Amino acid sequence: MHIPDNYLSPSTCVVFGAVMVPVWRRASIKVKEEMTRQKMPLLGVAAAFSFLIMMFNVPLPGGTTGHAIGGALVAILLGPYSATFAVTIALVIQALFFGDGGILAIGVNCFNMAFIMPFTAFYLFKIIKRLFKSKKSEFLGAFLAAYISVNAAALFAAIEFGVQPLLFKDSLGRPLYSPYGLNISIPAMMVPHLLVVGILEGIITVGAYSYIKKFSPEIIYNEKIKSAKALYIIIGILVLATPLGLLAKGTAWGEWGTDEIQKLMGFVPKGMKNGVKFNSPMAAYSIQNMREYFGYIASAIIGVVLILAVIRVLAKIIFNRKQKENK
């Protein structure tokens, strides 16, 4: 679901980036108000969880691949604004260092995965819990919140792809950017997400929620945190297991390179051909002269370290400002 650069027009990217600015601002304010110093590291763990989950590619109908996001779980545990904050950091690290998602498209990808998904999941979870009022309703709510929210994010991505050939054409009437209209982009995105990715997202969310409820329930109930050891165990297991994501061959729909577009379409849209070129240092989660398996694990470790470091710096900035405001 990571939209690369040049699939969407620069103006589309600017619009979504502008939409996300007040969302990011509001998220930072809410994090400052709601998160204590003790709970702040949970944001880093949450962002790392989302980052790692997105490295696990699974095969989808049509020969493409997909992945879960983790945004629903973070929203259920920490709230939608904290989830926006955490998933945004994961997406930015992915784009800058690993070439997963475009640089110009960061705002669009954050809109879909760090805004639409967390808020949809959070409020669905609350509604289902209130309607059913039973212990099992939490797990049902977690599954449905994850399933529906990831499909909502996929639908927005499909629409963003599909409107491009309607809005942006060259002098010959050919698309300048994404060449697939809504009649192709919506079913191509939605069918695999409805049949596979949504279920996967739901299973991961319920599994992680159950584990956390058993070993660190204070996180869910906003009590004083005794230990985040259970969460770090999850992160460690995910890091070691990331090479499983290499088993799924193929490219995610809408994330092809220009050479693949040439084979599929017979031409490369001008906007894609002449667009932004950004070379990330560890593209495709690989490291030069390192075997693919070990490169994937090394990328996972580097990504987690970067995320935790960013969260730590941001935490210092946020709480330093908070202290000054309280004086």
XYZ file of C-alpha atoms in Angstrom:
327
model
C 0.000 0.000 0.000
C 3.068 2.235 0.005
C 2.559 4.602 -2.932
C 5.915 5.309 -4.625
C 6.953 8.668 -6.026
C 5.659 9.661 -9.470
C 2.524 7.491 -9.332
C 0.621 10.542 -8.120
C 0.986 14.069 -9.420
C 3.031 16.529 -7.332
C -0.128 18.579 -6.787
C -1.921 15.529 -5.373
C 0.972 14.925 -2.997
C 0.999 18.579 -1.911
C -2.736 18.534 -1.181
C -2.499 15.440 1.015
C 0.628 16.777 2.698
C -1.266 19.976 3.518
C -4.167 17.932 4.916
C -1.790 16.009 7.175
C -0.057 19.093 8.640
C -2.908 19.946 11.075
C -3.334 16.227 11.833
C 0.360 15.917 12.751
C 0.157 19.108 14.797
C -2.898 17.869 16.677
C -1.245 14.474 17.205
C 1.857 16.083 18.729
C -0.319 18.186 21.059
C -2.351 15.144 22.174
C 0.795 13.081 22.738
C 2.216 15.888 24.890
C -1.031 16.036 26.904
C -1.699 12.309 27.272
C 1.682 10.549 27.370
C 3.803 10.506 30.505
C 7.591 10.182 30.350
C 7.212 6.605 31.482
C 4.791 5.708 28.697
C 6.596 7.638 25.966
C 8.877 4.687 25.070
C 5.708 2.771 24.164
C 5.390 5.058 21.140
C 8.801 3.870 19.986
C 7.829 0.232 20.500
C 4.544 0.845 18.662
C 6.307 2.518 15.722
C 8.861 -0.297 15.608
C 6.057 -2.875 15.645
C 4.347 -1.180 12.696
C 7.647 -0.880 10.827
C 8.454 -4.584 11.278
C 4.963 -5.861 10.486
C 5.109 -4.032 7.143
C 8.254 -6.012 6.240
C 6.291 -9.293 6.252
C 5.042 -9.595 2.681
C 2.449 -12.227 1.837
C 1.432 -13.508 -1.629
C -1.863 -12.148 -2.955
C -4.212 -13.154 -5.800
C -2.885 -11.970 -9.155
C 0.777 -12.576 -8.360
C 1.291 -9.446 -6.257
C 2.176 -9.116 -2.573
C 0.822 -7.241 0.413
C 1.391 -6.746 4.130
C -0.312 -5.834 7.375
C 0.283 -2.389 8.892
C -0.277 -2.607 12.635
C -1.993 0.769 12.838
C -5.186 -0.701 14.303
C -3.399 -2.345 17.219
C -1.483 0.839 18.084
C -4.702 2.886 17.965
C -6.547 0.430 20.211
C -3.710 0.382 22.759
C -2.557 4.004 22.790
C -5.291 5.991 21.038
C -5.631 7.300 17.470
C -3.366 10.337 17.827
C -0.542 8.304 19.320
C -1.028 5.826 16.466
C -0.819 8.660 13.933
C 2.414 9.793 15.576
C 3.934 6.288 15.702
C 2.935 5.062 12.236
C 4.036 8.350 10.653
C 7.537 7.880 12.062
C 7.631 4.300 10.765
C 6.541 5.425 7.284
C 9.069 8.280 7.161
C 11.930 5.957 8.151
C 10.806 3.452 5.515
C 10.735 6.081 2.783
C 14.003 7.839 3.648
C 16.212 4.848 4.374
C 14.625 1.848 2.657
C 12.825 3.255 -0.374
C 9.493 1.825 0.780
C 7.046 4.545 -0.263
C 7.866 7.779 -2.027
C 9.433 10.914 -0.556
C 6.866 13.230 -2.143
C 4.153 10.695 -1.331
C 4.854 10.642 2.420
C 1.825 12.837 3.100
C -0.460 10.585 1.038
C 0.836 7.378 2.617
C 0.474 8.886 6.082
C -3.069 9.997 5.274
C -4.020 6.428 4.366
C -2.066 4.407 6.919
C -1.399 6.833 9.794
C -4.715 8.734 9.758
C -7.573 6.874 8.077
C -6.612 3.475 9.471
C -5.966 4.371 13.154
C -9.037 6.584 13.535
C -11.313 4.071 11.807
C -9.975 1.243 13.973
C -10.142 3.165 17.244
C -13.764 4.263 16.931
C -14.952 0.926 15.543
C -13.332 -0.849 18.492
C -15.060 1.479 20.966
C -18.452 1.106 19.276
C -18.282 -2.703 19.175
C -17.232 -2.899 22.847
C -20.165 -0.706 23.868
C -22.669 -2.625 21.748
C -21.797 -6.123 22.930
C -20.458 -5.449 26.453
C -18.798 -8.808 26.972
C -15.239 -10.037 27.423
C -15.230 -11.576 23.960
C -16.391 -8.300 22.426
C -12.871 -6.932 22.886
C -11.433 -9.590 20.605
C -14.281 -9.310 18.110
C -13.859 -5.548 18.165
C -10.102 -5.811 17.656
C -10.519 -8.131 14.673
C -13.264 -6.121 12.959
C -11.530 -2.813 13.672
C -8.335 -4.090 12.063
C -10.105 -5.755 9.125
C -12.287 -2.781 8.246
C -9.657 -0.102 8.868
C -6.987 -1.654 6.638
C -9.570 -2.015 3.885
C -10.594 1.617 4.362
C -6.957 2.646 3.916
C -6.689 0.436 0.812
C -9.827 2.008 -0.661
C -8.409 5.503 -0.277
C -5.158 4.379 -1.925
C -7.128 2.818 -4.794
C -9.043 6.051 -5.356
C -5.839 8.098 -5.246
C -4.344 5.839 -7.920
C -7.516 5.715 -9.989
C -8.216 9.439 -10.303
C -4.775 10.189 -11.751
C -5.525 9.231 -15.384
C -8.783 11.194 -15.141
C -7.113 14.387 -13.951
C -3.648 14.353 -15.532
C -3.023 13.558 -19.220
C -0.399 14.446 -21.807
C -1.054 16.018 -25.215
C -1.856 12.585 -26.663
C -4.435 11.894 -23.988
C -2.284 9.317 -22.247
C -1.930 9.341 -18.430
C 0.940 11.330 -16.979
C 1.117 9.371 -13.744
C -0.626 6.211 -12.536
C -2.049 4.683 -15.728
C -4.840 2.672 -14.122
C -8.309 4.154 -13.737
C -10.796 3.524 -10.939
C -12.298 0.538 -12.769
C -8.960 -1.241 -12.379
C -7.413 0.282 -9.249
C -10.369 -0.330 -6.926
C -10.853 -4.062 -7.614
C -7.079 -4.609 -7.873
C -6.562 -3.118 -4.416
C -9.757 -4.178 -2.685
C -10.113 -7.844 -3.662
C -6.783 -8.981 -2.136
C -7.270 -6.746 0.908
C -10.781 -8.027 1.523
C -9.788 -11.668 1.020
C -6.275 -11.811 2.519
C -4.705 -8.665 3.991
C -7.721 -7.679 6.086
C -7.907 -11.127 7.656
C -4.153 -11.098 8.278
C -4.377 -7.660 9.900
C -7.228 -8.888 12.086
C -5.384 -12.026 13.205
C -2.205 -10.093 14.034
C -4.167 -7.469 15.951
C -6.151 -9.995 18.011
C -3.034 -12.099 18.662
C -0.924 -9.159 19.824
C -3.817 -7.690 21.824
C -4.354 -11.025 23.606
C -0.642 -11.340 24.377
C -0.413 -7.795 25.750
C -3.619 -8.197 27.767
C -2.127 -11.265 29.428
C 1.422 -10.066 30.072
C 1.165 -6.230 30.171
C -2.516 -5.364 30.779
C -1.571 -2.023 32.335
C -0.826 -0.752 28.819
C -4.417 -1.363 27.739
C -5.992 0.044 30.867
C -3.704 3.082 31.088
C -2.399 2.135 34.495
C 1.141 2.703 35.725
C 3.439 0.588 33.599
C 5.428 -1.992 35.522
C 7.486 -3.285 32.618
C 7.441 -3.167 28.820
C 9.448 -6.398 28.676
C 6.597 -8.264 26.945
C 6.580 -5.702 24.141
C 10.326 -5.837 23.607
C 10.082 -9.618 23.352
C 7.581 -9.185 20.502
C 9.924 -6.733 18.750
C 12.884 -9.123 19.103
C 10.898 -12.056 17.692
C 9.697 -9.958 14.769
C 13.234 -8.793 13.936
C 14.509 -12.371 13.760
C 11.468 -13.504 11.763
C 11.513 -10.693 9.159
C 13.214 -12.833 6.458
C 9.902 -14.699 6.180
C 8.796 -11.621 4.254
C 11.223 -12.614 1.496
C 9.269 -15.781 0.762
C 6.533 -13.852 -1.054
C 7.770 -13.119 -4.558
C 6.419 -10.375 -6.763
C 5.729 -6.666 -6.375
C 2.846 -5.085 -4.511
C 0.169 -3.683 -6.820
C 0.935 -0.080 -7.744
C 4.573 -0.249 -6.626
C 6.222 -1.312 -9.898
C 9.349 0.299 -11.271
C 9.321 2.032 -14.655
C 10.766 -1.055 -16.347
C 7.832 -3.128 -15.105
C 5.365 -0.423 -16.178
C 6.926 -0.516 -19.659
C 6.275 -4.257 -19.872
C 2.743 -3.968 -18.528
C 1.591 -0.894 -20.457
C 3.905 -0.702 -23.458
C 4.944 2.823 -22.438
C 6.011 4.782 -19.371
C 3.878 7.830 -18.471
C 5.920 11.028 -18.812
C 5.307 12.126 -15.253
C 6.675 8.835 -13.973
C 9.605 8.820 -16.377
C 10.717 12.382 -15.647
C 9.661 12.563 -12.017
C 11.510 12.586 -8.706
C 14.417 10.191 -8.333
C 15.521 9.454 -4.779
C 18.048 6.752 -3.991
C 17.588 5.468 -0.452
C 20.718 3.977 1.168
C 19.144 0.561 1.858
C 16.562 0.228 -0.911
C 14.282 -2.816 -0.675
C 15.680 -3.555 2.800
C 18.976 -4.734 1.371
C 22.587 -3.909 2.147
C 25.318 -4.020 -0.468
C 27.526 -7.123 -0.411
C 25.325 -8.789 2.210
C 23.210 -11.860 1.591
C 19.516 -11.083 1.193
C 18.530 -12.952 4.364
C 21.029 -11.159 6.604
C 20.433 -7.843 4.833
C 16.752 -8.066 5.727
C 17.517 -8.725 9.402
C 20.143 -5.957 9.457
C 17.627 -3.551 7.880
C 15.071 -4.503 10.515
C 17.548 -3.823 13.321
C 18.677 -0.522 11.791
C 15.075 0.544 11.269
C 14.115 -0.228 14.862
C 17.184 1.601 16.228
C 16.427 4.657 14.071
C 12.797 4.699 15.187
C 13.650 4.409 18.884
C 16.276 7.147 18.506
C 13.815 9.491 16.771
C 11.167 8.877 19.422
C 13.690 9.556 22.164
C 14.713 12.881 20.609
C 11.098 13.897 20.046
C 10.217 12.901 23.613
C 12.929 15.211 24.967
C 11.681 18.080 22.824
C 8.036 17.515 23.794
C 8.655 17.224 27.535
C 11.145 20.108 27.633
C 8.442 22.309 26.121
C 5.907 20.878 28.546
C 8.127 21.779 31.511
C 8.605 25.339 30.226
C 4.840 25.751 29.782
C 4.190 24.534 33.340
C 6.636 27.014 34.889
